[in-house]
Short mmCIF file of C-alpha atoms and ligand atoms in Angstrom, two decimals:
data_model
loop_
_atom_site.label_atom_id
_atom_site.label_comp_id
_atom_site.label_asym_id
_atom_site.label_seq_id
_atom_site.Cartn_x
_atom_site.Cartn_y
_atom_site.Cartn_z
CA UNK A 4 20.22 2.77 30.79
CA UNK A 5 18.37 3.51 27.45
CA UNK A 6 19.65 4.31 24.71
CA UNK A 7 19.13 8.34 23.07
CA UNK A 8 18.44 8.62 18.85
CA UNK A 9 16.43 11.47 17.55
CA UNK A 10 13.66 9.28 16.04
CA UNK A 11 12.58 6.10 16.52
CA UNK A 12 10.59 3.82 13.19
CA UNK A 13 8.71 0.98 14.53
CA UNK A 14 8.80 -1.62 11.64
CA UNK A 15 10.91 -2.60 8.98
CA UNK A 16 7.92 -2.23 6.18
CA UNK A 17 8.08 -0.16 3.01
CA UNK A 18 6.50 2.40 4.80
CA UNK A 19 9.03 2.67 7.73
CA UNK A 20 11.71 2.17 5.36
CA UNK A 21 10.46 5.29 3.01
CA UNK A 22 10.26 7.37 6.63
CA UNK A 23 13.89 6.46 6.93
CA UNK A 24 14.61 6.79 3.57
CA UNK A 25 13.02 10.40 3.45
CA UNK A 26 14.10 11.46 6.50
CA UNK A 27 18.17 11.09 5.94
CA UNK A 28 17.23 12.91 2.77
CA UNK A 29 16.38 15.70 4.45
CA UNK A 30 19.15 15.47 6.69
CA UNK A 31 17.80 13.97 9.88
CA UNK A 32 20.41 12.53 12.06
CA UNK A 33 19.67 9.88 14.77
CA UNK A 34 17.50 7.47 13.17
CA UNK A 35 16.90 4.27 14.60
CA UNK A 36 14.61 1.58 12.69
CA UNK A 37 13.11 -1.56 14.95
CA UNK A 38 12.10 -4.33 13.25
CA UNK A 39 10.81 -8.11 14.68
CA UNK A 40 11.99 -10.37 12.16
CA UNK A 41 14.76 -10.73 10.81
CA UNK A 42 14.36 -8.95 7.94
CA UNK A 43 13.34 -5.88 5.87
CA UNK A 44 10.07 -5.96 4.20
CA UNK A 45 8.42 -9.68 5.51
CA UNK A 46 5.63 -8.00 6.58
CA UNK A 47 2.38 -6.98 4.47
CA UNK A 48 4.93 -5.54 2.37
CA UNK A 49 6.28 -9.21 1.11
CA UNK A 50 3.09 -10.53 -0.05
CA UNK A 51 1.48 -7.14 -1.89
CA UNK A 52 0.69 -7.57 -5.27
CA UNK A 53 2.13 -4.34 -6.31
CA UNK A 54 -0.16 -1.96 -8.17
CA UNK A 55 -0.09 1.58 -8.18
CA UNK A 56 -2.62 3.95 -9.51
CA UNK A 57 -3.98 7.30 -9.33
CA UNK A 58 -7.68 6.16 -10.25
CA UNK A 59 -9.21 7.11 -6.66
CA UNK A 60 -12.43 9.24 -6.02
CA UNK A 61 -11.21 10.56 -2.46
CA UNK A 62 -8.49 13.64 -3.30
CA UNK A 63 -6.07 12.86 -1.17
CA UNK A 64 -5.98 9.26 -2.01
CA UNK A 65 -5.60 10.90 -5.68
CA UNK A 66 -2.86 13.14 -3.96
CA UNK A 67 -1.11 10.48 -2.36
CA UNK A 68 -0.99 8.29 -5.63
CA UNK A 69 0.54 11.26 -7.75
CA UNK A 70 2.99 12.72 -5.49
CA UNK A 71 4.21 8.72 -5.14
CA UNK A 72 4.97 8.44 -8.88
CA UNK A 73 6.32 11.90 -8.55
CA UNK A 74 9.08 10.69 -6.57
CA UNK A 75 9.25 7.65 -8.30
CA UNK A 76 10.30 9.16 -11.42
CA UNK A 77 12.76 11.24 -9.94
CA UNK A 78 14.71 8.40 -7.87
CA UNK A 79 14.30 6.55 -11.54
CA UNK A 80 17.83 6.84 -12.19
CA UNK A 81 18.78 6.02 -8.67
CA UNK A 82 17.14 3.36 -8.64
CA UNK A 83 18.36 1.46 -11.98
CA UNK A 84 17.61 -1.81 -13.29
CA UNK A 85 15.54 -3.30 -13.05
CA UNK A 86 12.64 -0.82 -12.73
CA UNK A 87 10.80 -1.14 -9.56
CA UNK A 88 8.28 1.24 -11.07
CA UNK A 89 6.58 0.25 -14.43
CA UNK A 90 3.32 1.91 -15.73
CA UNK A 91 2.00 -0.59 -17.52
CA UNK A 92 -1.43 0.98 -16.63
CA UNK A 93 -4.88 -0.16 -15.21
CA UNK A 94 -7.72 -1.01 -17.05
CA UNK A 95 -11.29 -1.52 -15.00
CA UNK A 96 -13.67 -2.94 -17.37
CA UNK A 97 -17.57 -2.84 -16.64
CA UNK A 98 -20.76 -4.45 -18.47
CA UNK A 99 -22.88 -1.86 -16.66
CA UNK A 100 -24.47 1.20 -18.05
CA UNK A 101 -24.57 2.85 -14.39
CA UNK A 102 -21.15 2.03 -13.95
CA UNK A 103 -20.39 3.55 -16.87
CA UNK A 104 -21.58 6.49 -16.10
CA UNK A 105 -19.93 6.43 -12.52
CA UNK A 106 -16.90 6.23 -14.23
CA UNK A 107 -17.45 8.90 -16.43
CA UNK A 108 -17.82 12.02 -13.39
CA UNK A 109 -14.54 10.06 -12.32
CA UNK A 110 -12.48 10.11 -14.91
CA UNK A 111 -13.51 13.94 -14.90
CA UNK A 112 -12.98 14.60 -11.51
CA UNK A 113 -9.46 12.63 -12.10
CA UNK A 114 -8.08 14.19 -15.19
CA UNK A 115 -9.09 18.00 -13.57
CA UNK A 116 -6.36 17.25 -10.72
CA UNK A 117 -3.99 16.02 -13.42
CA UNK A 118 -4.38 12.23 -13.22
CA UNK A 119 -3.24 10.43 -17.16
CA UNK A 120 -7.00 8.36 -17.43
CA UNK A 121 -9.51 8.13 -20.18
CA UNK A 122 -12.71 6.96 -20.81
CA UNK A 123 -12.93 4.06 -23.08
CA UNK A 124 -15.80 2.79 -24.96
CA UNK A 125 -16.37 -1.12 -25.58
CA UNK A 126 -14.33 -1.56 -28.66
CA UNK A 127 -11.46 0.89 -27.18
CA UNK A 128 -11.56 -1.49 -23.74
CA UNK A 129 -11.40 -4.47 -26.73
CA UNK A 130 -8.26 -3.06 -28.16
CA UNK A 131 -6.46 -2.79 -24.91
CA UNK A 132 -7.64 -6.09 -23.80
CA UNK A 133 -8.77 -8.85 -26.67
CA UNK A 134 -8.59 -11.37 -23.85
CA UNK A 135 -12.24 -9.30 -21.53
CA UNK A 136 -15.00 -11.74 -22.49
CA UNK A 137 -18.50 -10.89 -22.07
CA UNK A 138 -20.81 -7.84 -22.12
CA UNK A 139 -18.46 -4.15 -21.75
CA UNK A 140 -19.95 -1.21 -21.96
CA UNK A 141 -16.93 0.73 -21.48
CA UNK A 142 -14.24 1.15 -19.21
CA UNK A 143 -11.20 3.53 -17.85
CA UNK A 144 -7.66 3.16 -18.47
CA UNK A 145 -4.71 5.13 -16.65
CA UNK A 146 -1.68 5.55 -18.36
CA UNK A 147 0.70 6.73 -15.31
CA UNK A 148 -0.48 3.71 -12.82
CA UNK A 149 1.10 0.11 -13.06
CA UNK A 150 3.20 -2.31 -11.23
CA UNK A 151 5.32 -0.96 -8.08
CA UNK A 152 7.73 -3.79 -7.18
CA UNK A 153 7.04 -3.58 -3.67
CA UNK A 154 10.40 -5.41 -2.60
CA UNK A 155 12.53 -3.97 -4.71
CA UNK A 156 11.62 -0.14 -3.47
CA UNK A 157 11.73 -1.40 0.21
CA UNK A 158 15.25 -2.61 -0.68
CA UNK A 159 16.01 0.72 -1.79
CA UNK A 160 14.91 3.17 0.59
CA UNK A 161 16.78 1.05 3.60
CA UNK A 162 20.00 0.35 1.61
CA UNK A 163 20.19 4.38 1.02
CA UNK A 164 18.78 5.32 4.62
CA UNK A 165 21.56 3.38 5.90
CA UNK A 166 24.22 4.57 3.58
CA UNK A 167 23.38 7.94 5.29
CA UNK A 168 23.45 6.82 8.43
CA UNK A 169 20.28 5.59 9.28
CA UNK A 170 20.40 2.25 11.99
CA UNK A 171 18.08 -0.82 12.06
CA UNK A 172 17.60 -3.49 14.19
CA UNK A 173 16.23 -6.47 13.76
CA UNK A 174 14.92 -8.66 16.03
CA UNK A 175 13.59 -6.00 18.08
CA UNK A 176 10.31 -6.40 18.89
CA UNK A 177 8.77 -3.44 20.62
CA UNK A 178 6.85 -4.66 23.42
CA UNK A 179 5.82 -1.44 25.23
CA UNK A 180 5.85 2.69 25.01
CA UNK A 181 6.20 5.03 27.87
CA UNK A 182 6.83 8.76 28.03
CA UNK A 183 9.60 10.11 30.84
CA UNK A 184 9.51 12.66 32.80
CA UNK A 185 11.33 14.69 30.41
CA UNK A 186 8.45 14.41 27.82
CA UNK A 187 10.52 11.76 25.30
CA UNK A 188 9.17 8.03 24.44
CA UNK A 189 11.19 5.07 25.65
CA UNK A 190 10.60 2.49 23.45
CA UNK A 191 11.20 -0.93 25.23
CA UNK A 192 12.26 -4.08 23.22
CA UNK A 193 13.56 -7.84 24.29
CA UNK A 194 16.60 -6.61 23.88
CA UNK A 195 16.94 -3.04 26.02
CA UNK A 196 15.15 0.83 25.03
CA UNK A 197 15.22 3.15 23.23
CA UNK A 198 14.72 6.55 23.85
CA UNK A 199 13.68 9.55 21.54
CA UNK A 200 11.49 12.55 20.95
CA UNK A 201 9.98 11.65 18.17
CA UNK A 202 8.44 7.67 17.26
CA UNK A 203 6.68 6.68 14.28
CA UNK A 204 4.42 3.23 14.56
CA UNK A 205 4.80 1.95 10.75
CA UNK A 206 3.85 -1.43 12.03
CA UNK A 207 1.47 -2.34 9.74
CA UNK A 208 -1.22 -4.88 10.55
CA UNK A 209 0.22 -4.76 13.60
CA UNK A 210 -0.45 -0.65 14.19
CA UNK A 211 -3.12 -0.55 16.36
CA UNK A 212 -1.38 -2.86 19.40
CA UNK A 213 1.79 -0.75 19.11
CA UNK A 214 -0.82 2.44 19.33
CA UNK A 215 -2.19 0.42 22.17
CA UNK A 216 0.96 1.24 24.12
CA UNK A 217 0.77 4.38 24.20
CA UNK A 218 -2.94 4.25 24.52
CA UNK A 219 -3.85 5.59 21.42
CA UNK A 220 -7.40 3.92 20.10
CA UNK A 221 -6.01 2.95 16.50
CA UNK A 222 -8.80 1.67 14.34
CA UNK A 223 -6.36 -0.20 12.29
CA UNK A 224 -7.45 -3.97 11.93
CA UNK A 225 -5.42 -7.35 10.10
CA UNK A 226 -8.13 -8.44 7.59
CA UNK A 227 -6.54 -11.93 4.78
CA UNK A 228 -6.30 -11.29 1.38
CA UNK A 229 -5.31 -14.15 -1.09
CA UNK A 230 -3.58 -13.69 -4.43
CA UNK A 231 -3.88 -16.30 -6.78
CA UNK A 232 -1.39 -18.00 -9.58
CA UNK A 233 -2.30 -19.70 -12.51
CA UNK A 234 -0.87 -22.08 -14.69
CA UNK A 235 1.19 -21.10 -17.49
CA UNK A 236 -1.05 -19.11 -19.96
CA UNK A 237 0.03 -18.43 -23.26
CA UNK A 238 -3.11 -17.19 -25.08
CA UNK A 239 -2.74 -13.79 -23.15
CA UNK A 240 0.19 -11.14 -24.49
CA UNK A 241 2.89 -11.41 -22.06
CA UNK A 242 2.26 -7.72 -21.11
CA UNK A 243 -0.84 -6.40 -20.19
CA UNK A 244 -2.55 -3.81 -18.23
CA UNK A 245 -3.37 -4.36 -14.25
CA UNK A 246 -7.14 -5.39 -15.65
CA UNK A 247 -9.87 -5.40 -13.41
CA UNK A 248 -13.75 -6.71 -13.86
CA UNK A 249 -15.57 -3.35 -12.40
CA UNK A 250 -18.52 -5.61 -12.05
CA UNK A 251 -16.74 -8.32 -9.73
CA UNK A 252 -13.92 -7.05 -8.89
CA UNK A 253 -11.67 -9.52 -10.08
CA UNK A 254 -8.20 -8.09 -10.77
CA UNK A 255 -5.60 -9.94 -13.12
CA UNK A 256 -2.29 -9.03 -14.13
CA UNK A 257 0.58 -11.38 -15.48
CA UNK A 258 3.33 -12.91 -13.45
CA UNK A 259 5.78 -14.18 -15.78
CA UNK A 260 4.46 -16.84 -18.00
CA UNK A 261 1.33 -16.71 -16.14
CA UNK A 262 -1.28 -14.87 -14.66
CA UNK A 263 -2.14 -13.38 -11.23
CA UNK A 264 -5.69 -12.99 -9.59
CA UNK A 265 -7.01 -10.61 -7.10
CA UNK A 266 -10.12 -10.42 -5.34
CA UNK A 267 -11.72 -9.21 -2.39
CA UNK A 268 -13.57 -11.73 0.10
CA UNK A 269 -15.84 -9.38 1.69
CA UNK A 270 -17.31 -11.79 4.24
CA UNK A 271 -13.33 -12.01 5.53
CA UNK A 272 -13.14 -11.36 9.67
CA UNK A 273 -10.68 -9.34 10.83
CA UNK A 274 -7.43 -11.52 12.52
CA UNK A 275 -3.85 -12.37 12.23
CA UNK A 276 -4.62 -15.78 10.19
CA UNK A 277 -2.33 -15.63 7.02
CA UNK A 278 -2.92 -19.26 5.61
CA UNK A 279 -4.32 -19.84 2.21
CA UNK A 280 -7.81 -21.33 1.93
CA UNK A 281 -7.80 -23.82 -1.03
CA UNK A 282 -11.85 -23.05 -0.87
CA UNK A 283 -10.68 -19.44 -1.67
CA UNK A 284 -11.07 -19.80 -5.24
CA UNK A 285 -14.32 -20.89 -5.83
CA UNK A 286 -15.07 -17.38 -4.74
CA UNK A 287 -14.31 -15.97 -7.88
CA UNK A 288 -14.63 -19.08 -9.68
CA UNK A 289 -17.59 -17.87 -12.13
CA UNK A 290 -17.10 -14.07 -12.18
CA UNK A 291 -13.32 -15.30 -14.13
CA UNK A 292 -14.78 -17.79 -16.04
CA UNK A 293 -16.84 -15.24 -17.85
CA UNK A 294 -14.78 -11.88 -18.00
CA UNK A 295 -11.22 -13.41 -18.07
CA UNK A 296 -12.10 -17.44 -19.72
CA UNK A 297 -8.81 -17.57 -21.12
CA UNK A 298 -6.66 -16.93 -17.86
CA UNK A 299 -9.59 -19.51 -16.25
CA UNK A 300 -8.75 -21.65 -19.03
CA UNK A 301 -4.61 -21.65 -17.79
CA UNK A 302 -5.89 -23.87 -14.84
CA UNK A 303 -4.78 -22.48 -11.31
CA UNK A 304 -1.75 -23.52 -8.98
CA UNK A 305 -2.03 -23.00 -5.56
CA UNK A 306 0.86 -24.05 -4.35
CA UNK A 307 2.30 -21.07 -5.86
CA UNK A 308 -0.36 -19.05 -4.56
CA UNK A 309 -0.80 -17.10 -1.24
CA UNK A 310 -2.41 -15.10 1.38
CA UNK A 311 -1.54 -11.81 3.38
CA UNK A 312 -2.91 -9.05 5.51
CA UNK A 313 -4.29 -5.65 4.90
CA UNK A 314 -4.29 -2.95 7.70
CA UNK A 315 -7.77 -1.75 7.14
CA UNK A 316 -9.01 1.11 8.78
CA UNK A 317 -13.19 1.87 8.85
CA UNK A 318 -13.08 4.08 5.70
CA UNK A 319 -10.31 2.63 3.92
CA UNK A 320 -7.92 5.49 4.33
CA UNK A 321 -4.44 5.86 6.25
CA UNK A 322 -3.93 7.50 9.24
CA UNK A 323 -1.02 9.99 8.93
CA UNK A 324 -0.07 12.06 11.10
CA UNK A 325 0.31 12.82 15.26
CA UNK A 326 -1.41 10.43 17.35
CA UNK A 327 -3.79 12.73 19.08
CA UNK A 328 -2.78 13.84 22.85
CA UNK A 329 0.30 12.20 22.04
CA UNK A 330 2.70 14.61 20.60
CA UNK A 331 5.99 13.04 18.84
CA UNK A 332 3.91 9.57 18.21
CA UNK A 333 3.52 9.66 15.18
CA UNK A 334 1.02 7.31 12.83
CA UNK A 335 1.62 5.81 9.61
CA UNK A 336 -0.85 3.11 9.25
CA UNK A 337 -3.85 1.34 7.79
CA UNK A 338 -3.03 1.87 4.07
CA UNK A 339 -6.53 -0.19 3.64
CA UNK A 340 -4.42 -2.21 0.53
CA UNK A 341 -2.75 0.77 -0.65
CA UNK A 342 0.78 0.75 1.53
CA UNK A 343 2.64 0.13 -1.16
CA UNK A 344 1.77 2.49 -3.72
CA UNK A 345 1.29 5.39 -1.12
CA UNK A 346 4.82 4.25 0.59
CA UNK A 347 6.75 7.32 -1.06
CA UNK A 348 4.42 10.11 -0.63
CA UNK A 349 3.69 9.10 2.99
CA UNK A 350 7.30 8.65 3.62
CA UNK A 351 8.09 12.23 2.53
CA UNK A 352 5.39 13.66 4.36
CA UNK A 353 6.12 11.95 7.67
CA UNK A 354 9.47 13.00 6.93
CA UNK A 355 8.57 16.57 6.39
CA UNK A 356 6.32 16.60 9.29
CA UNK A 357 9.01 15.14 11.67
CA UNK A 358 11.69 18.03 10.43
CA UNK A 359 9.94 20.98 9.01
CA UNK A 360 6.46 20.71 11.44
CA UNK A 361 4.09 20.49 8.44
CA UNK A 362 3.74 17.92 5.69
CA UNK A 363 4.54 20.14 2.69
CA UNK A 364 4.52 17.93 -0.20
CA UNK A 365 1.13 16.49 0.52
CA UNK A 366 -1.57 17.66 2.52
CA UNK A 367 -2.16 14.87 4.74
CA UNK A 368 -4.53 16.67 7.33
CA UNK A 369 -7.87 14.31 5.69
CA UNK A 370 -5.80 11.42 7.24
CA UNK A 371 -5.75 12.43 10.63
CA UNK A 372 -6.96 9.83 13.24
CA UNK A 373 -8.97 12.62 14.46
CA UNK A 374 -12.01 12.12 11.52
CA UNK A 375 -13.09 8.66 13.45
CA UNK A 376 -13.97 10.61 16.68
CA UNK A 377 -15.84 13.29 15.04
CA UNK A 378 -17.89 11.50 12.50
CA UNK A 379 -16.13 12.70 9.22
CA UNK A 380 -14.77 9.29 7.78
CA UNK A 381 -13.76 9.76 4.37
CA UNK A 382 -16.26 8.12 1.16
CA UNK A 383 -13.94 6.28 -1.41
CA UNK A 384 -15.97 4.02 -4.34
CA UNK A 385 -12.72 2.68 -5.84
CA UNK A 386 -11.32 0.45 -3.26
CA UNK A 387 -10.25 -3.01 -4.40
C1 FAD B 18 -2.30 -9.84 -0.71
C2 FAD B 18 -1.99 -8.37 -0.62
C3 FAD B 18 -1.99 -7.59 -1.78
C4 FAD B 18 -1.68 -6.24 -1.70
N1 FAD B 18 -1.64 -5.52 -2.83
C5 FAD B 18 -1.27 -4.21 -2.79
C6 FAD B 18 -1.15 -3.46 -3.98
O1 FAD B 18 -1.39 -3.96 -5.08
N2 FAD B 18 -0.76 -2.17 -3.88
C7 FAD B 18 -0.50 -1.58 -2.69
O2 FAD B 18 -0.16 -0.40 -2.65
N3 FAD B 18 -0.62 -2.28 -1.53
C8 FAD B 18 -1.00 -3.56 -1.56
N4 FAD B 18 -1.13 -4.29 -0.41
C9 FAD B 18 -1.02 -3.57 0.87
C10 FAD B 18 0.43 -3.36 1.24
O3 FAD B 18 1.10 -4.59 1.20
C11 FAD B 18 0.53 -2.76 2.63
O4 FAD B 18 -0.34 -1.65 2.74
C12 FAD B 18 1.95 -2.30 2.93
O5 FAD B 18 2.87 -3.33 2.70
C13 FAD B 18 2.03 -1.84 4.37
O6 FAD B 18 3.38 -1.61 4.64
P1 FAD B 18 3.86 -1.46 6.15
O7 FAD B 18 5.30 -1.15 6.09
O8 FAD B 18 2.95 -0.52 6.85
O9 FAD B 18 3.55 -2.89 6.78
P2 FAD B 18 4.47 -4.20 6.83
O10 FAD B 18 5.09 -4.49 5.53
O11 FAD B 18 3.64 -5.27 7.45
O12 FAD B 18 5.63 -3.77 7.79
C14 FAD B 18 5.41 -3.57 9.17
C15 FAD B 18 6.62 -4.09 9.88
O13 FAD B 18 6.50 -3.82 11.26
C16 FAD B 18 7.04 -4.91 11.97
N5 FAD B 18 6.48 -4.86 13.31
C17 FAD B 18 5.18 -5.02 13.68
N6 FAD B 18 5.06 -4.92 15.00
C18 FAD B 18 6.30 -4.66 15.49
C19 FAD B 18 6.81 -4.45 16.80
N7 FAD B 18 6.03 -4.48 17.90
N8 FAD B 18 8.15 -4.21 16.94
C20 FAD B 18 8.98 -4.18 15.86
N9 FAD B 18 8.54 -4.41 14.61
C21 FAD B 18 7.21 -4.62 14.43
C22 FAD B 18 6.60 -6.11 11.16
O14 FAD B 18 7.40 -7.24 11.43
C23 FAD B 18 6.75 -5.61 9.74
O15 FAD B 18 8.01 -5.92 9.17
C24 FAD B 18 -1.40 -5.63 -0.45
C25 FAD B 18 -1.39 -6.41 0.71
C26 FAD B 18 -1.67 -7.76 0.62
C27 FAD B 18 -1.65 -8.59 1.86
#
């Protein structure tokens, strides 16, 4: 016999945690979280390096970002100490005079749908940062976007989705998907089924095979990403901005007494390997040397150093929304790096979806699976 709840979450992530979180908030009975592991949040969501910010080009990444913080000031109190959300801002720094310019209709296109950013010239990017080396030409800094402690807010949502009544289960892997003849999904799992009107895949890397079961054609694929620790490094403040070389894209930001480094391998192939590649670094090597010398300076320590997976999707967008020919599957996947920050707004708007019929807060109809078959990905330049 299978079990009955009124919605199903596939995955224990930040994202299926905000769903839960969002959906007892409206007032949703009958939630039922699966998760694999044996824990909340060891996912993607464990190894994420945290930032949030409304810089974006695309609106409804924009959208996403600002409705996020929205909520994120308003469970503020809630939440308590420590912070899980600190706007320390972002800084992206370039040497280039086209860049600057790029930056320029962006910052404009930004600040006339409300996003905190400003245009900086060299000397202003100087001020905010004494420790960017080499040639600047300018740069952009947004006040509003920061640090998001991803753990912390995953921690959160479950803790008060269960307080009001939500279930999870852990070491429940779902392992298939079939719709009865009364038109609800029985989710099958090692351990028995599930059955319910209403299912949302918030399985991360792993969307697209839990899609699969259903067969939905998710374009939702693992790709590595490594984050880097240095050594101890005094010579920088102890607080500074998310800062990121434009020109490189090397990201830095500090981690206690020292400093962490992002950067995208773009020659990375798309699998499930999560190791760390000790050749990783030589990647950056030169590009940190001359923006950042003084973090290269702090030496680097890879033991404390580590690698994780993105859910990347063709255009670097989600999916949100109803899996198509599928109604009550729902989709909240390939955050393309951004799964974190975009965890409360998509959480509400699954939420509102799932009880009201229409995401409300957000208009999440851009991020429907649908744009792949017809041609009409979305164009974002910021993507890290
Ligand atoms: C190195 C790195 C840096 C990042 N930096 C940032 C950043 O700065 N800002 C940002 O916003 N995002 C960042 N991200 C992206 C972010 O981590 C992800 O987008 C986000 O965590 C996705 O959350 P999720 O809940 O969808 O996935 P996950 O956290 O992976 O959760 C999915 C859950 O589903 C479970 N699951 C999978 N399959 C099944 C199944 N069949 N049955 C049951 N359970 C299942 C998994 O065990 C997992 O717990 C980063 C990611 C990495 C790897």
């Amino acid at each position: 016999m299978s079990e009955s709840r009124d919605v199903v979450i596939i995955g224990a992530g930040v994202i299926g945690c905000s769903v839960a979180f969002h959906l007892t908030r409206l007032g949703q009975r009958g939630v039922c979280v699966l998760e694999k592991e044996n824990l909340p949040g060891s996912g993607s969501t464990a190894k994420a390096n945290g930032g949030i910010r409304a810089q974006f080009t695309t609106e409804v990444n924009l959208k996403m970002s600002l409705l996020s913080m929205e909520i994120l000031d308003r469970l503020g109190d809630e939440i308590g100490d420590p912070p899980v959300y600190r706007p320390t801002g972002y800084l992206f720094v370039t040497g280039d005079a086209g860049r600057v310019q790029a930056m320029a209709s962006a910052v404009e296109f930004q600040r006339s749908r409300g996003v905190a950013v400003e245009l900086l010239d060299a000397d202003a990017v100087r001020a905010r940062a004494p420790f960017v080396a080499g040639a600047v030409g300018g740069g952009t800094f947004g006040s509003r976007d920061g640090f998001l402690d991803p753990g912390g807010l995953t921690n959160f949502f479950l803790r008060e989705a269960i307080r009001a009544g939500a279930e999870v289960r852990y070491h429940d892997e779902v392992v298939a998907i079939e719709r009865d003849r009364g038109g609800n999904l029985r989710v099958d799992t090692g351990a028995g089924s599930v059955t319910a009107p209403v299912v949302v895949n918030a399985a991360g890397p792993y969307a697209s095979r839990v899609a699969a079961m259903l067969g939905v054609d998710l374009p939702v694929a693992p790709v590595r990403r490594h984050l880097v620790i240095t050594g101890p490094c005094p010579s920088l403040p102890p607080l500074i901005p998310m800062t990121i070389d434009a020109d490189s894209g090397v990201l830095v930001r500090r981690e206690g007494d020292r400093v962490l480094i992002a950067y995208s391998n773009p020659d990375e192939p798309p699998g499930f390997n999560t190791a760390f590649d000790p050749d990783f670094p030589a990647r950056f090597a030169d590009a940190l040397e001359s923006r950042f010398p003084a973090v290269a300076a702090a030496g680097l320590d890879l033991r404390r150093s580590w690698a994780g997976l993105y859910e990347v999707t063709p255009d670097h967008h989600a999916v949100l929304g109803t899996a198509p020919g599928q109604p009550g599957f729902l989709l909240a996947n390939g955050f393309s790096g951004h799964g974190v920050m975009h965890a409360p707004a998509a959480g509400r708007a699954i939420a509102e979806l799932i009880t009201r019929g229409r995401s409300e807060s957000v208009d999440i109809s851009p991020l429907a699976l649908e744009r792949f078959a017809r041609g009409e990905p979305l164009r974002e330049t910021m993507v890290l």
